[in-house]
mmCIF file of C-alpha atoms in Angstrom:
data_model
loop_
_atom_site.group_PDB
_atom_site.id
_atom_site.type_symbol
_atom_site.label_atom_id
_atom_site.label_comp_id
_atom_site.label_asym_id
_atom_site.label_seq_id
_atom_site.Cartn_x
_atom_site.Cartn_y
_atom_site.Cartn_z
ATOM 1 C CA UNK A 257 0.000 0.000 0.000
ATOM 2 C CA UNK A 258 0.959 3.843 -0.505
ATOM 3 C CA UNK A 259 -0.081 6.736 1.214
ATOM 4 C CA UNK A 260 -0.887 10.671 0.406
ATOM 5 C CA UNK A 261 -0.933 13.069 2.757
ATOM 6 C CA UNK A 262 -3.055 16.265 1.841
ATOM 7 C CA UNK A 263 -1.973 19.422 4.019
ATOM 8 C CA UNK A 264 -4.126 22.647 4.413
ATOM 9 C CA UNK A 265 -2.133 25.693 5.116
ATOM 10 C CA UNK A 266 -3.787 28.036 7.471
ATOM 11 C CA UNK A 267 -4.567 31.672 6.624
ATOM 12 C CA UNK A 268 -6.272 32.098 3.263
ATOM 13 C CA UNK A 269 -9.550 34.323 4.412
ATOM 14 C CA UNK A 270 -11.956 33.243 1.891
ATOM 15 C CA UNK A 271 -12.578 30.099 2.813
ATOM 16 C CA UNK A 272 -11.895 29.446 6.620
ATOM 17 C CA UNK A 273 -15.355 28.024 7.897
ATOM 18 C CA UNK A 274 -15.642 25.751 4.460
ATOM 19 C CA UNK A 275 -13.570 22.251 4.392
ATOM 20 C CA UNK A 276 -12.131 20.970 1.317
ATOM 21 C CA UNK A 277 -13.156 17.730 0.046
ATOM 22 C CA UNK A 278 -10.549 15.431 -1.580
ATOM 23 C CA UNK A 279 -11.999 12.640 -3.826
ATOM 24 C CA UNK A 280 -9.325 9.718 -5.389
ATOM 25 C CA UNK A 281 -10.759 8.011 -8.134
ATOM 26 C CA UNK A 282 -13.976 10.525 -7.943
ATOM 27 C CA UNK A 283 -15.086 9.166 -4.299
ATOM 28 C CA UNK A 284 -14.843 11.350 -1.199
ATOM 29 C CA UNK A 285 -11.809 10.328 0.919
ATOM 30 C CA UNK A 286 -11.198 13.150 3.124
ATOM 31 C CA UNK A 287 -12.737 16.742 4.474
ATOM 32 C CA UNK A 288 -9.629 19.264 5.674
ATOM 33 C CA UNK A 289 -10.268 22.255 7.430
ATOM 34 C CA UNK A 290 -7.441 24.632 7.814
ATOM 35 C CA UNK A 291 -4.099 23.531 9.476
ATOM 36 C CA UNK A 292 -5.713 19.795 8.911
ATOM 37 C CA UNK A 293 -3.751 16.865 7.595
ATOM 38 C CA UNK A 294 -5.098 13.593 6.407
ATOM 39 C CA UNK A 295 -3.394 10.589 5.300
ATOM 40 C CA UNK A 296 -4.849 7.810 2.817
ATOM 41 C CA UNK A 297 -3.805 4.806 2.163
ATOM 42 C CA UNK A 298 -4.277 3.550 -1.754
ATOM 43 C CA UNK A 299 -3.103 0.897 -3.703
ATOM 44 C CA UNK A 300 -0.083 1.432 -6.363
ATOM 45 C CA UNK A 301 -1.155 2.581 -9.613
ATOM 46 C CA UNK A 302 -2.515 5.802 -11.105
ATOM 47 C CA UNK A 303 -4.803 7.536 -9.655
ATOM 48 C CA UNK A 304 -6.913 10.682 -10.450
ATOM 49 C CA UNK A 305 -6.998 13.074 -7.031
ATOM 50 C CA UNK A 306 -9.470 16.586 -7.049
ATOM 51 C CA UNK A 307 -10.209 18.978 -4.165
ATOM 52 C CA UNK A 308 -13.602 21.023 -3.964
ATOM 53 C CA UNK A 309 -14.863 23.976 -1.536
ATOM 54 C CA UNK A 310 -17.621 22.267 0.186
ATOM 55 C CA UNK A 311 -20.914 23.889 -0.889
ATOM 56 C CA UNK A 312 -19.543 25.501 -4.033
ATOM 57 C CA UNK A 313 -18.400 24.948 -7.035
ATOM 58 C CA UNK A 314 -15.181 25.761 -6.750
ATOM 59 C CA UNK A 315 -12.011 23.256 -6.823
ATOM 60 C CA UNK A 316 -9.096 21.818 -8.930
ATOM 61 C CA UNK A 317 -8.549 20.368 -11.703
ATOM 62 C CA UNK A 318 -8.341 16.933 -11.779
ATOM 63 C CA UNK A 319 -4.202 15.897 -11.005
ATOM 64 C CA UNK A 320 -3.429 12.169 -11.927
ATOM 65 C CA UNK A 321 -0.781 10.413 -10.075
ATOM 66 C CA UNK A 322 1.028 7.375 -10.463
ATOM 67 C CA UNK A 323 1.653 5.995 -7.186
ATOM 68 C CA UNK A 324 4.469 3.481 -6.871
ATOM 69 C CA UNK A 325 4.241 0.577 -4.143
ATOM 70 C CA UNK A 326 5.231 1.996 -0.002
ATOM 71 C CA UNK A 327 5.570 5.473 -1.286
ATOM 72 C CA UNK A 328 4.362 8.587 0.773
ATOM 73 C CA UNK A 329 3.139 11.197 -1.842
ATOM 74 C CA UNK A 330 2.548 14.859 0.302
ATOM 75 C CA UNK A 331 0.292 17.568 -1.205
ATOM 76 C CA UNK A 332 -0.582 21.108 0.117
ATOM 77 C CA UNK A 333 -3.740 22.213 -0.760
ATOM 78 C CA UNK A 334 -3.756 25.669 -1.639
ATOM 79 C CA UNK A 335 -6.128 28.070 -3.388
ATOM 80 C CA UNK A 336 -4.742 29.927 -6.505
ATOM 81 C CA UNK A 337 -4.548 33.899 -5.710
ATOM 82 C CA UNK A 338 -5.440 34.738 -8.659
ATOM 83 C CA UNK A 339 -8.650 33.250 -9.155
ATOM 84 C CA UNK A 340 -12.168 34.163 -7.626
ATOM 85 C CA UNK A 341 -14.746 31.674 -6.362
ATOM 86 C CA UNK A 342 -18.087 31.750 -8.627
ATOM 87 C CA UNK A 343 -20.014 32.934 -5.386
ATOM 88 C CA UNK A 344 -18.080 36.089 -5.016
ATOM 89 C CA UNK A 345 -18.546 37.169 -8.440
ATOM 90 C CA UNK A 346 -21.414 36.036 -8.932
ATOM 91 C CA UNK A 347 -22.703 38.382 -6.233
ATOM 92 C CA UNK A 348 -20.588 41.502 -7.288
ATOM 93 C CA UNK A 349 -22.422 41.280 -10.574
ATOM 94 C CA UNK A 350 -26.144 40.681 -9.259
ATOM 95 C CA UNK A 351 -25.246 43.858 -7.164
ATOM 96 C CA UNK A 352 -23.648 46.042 -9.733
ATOM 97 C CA UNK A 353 -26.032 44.939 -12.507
ATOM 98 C CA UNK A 354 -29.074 45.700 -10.045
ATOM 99 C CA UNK A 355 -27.918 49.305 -9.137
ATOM 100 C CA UNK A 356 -27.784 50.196 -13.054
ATOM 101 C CA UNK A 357 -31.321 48.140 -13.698
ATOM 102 C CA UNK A 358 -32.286 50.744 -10.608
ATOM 103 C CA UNK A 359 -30.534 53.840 -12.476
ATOM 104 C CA UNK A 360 -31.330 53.235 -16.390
ATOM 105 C CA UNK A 361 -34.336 50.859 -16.475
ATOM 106 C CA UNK A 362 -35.395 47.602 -17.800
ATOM 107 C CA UNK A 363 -33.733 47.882 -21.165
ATOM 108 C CA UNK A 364 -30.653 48.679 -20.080
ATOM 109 C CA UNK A 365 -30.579 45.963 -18.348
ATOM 110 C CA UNK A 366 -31.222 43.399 -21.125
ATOM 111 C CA UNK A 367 -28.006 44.982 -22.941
ATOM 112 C CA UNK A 368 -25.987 43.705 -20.004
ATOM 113 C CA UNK A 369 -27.388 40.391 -18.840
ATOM 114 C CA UNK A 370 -27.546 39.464 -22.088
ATOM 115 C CA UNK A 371 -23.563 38.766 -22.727
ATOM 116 C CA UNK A 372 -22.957 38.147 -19.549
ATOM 117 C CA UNK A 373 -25.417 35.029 -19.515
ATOM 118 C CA UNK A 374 -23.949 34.196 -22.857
ATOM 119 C CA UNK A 375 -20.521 34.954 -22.343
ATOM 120 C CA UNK A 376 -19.418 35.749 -18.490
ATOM 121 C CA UNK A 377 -21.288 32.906 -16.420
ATOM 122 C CA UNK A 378 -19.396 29.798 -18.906
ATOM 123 C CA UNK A 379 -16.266 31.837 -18.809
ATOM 124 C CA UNK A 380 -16.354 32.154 -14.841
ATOM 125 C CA UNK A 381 -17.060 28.309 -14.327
ATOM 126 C CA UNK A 382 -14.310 27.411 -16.377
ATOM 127 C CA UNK A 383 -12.373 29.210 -14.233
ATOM 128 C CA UNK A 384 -13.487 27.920 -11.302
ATOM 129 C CA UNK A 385 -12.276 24.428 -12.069
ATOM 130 C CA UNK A 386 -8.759 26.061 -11.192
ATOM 131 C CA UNK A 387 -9.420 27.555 -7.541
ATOM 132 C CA UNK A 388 -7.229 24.922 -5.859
ATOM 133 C CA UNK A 389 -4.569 23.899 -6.575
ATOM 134 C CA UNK A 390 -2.088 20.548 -5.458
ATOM 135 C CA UNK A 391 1.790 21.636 -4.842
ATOM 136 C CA UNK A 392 3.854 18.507 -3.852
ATOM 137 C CA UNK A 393 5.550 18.918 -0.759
ATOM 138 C CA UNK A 394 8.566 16.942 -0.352
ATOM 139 C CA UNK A 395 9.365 18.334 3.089
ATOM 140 C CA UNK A 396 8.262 16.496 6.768
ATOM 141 C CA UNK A 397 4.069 16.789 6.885
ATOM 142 C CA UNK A 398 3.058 19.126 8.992
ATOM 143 C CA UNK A 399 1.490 18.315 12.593
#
């Protein structure tokens, strides 16, 4: 058997009260809140690992891994700075978009929810596939 250890850093804001899931092989392993660490044993072989914001849409992309027989494989699981979660702009938008329905009127409105149904909403989730990210850590786990 091999093991991966999954580490959560402490001190990214956005999402302190929300675990990450991690799912091997698309089934739910683990749930890390922040400074957690979890350790699962798998068998060798290649496996596909993916982390997701509980109660979001937001995660990773899918990482595959070929795990080789008594190895320890140790990830950090860290969001990407420079993305946004769907929720948060999702929000900014209903609230800008509102206050110009409020200041130019029902037509107005049409010209901008328009393109962004179209074009901003499939843009933003494709994005979101790439909130967290998996760095290898080759250093001791930490405890």
């Amino acid at each position: 058997m091999a093991t991966i250890q999954f580490y959560r850093p402490v001190g990214h804001p956005r999402d302190n009260s929300r675990a990450y899931i991690i799912k091997i092989n698309g089934v739910k392993r683990a749930e890390l809140f922040n400074g957690d660490t979890r350790s699962i044993e798998i068998k060798e072989g290649i496996h596909e690992i993916k982390a997701k914001v509980s109660m979001d849409t937001a995660g990773s992309k899918p990482l595959k891994i070929n795990v080789q027989k008594d190895q320890v494989l140790k990830f950090d699981v860290i969001q990407n700075e420079s993305s946004l979660n769907l929720l948060s702009v999702f929000s900014i938008g209903i609230f800008a978009i509102g206050g110009l329905y409020s200041l130019f009127g029902h037509v107005f409105f049409l010209f901008l929810a328009i393109p962004l149904i179209i074009f901003g909403i499939p843009m933003l989730i494709a994005k979101n596939g790439n909130y967290l990210l998996f760095k290898q850590n080759n250093n001791d786990i930490k405890t």
